[in-house]
Coordinates of C-alpha atoms in Angstrom, one line a residue:
X1 CA 153.5 12.4 138.7
X2 CA 153.5 15.4 141.1
X3 CA 150.3 17.0 142.4
X4 CA 149.2 20.1 140.4
X5 CA 149.4 22.3 143.5
X6 CA 150.6 25.2 141.3
X7 CA 147.6 24.9 139.0
X8 CA 145.2 24.9 142.0
X9 CA 146.8 27.9 143.5
X10 CA 146.9 29.7 140.2
X11 CA 143.1 29.1 139.6
X12 CA 142.3 30.2 143.1
X13 CA 144.3 33.3 142.8
X14 CA 142.7 34.2 139.5
X15 CA 139.2 33.7 141.1
X16 CA 140.2 36.0 143.9
X17 CA 141.5 38.6 141.5
X18 CA 138.4 38.4 139.4
X19 CA 136.1 38.8 142.4
X20 CA 138.1 41.9 143.6
X21 CA 138.0 43.3 140.1
X22 CA 134.2 42.9 139.8
X23 CA 133.7 44.6 143.2
X24 CA 135.9 47.4 142.3
X25 CA 134.1 47.9 139.0
X26 CA 130.7 47.9 140.9
X27 CA 132.1 50.5 143.3
X28 CA 133.2 52.7 140.4
X29 CA 129.9 52.3 138.7
X30 CA 127.9 53.3 141.8
X31 CA 130.2 56.3 142.5
X32 CA 130.0 57.6 138.9

């Protein structure tokens, strides 16, 4: 059974995208 490296990378990538998305939303909210 292979290691789920793809799942780990996918979850880490989603967490990173979510953090950037929240930061961008906060910047838009403060600028508006």
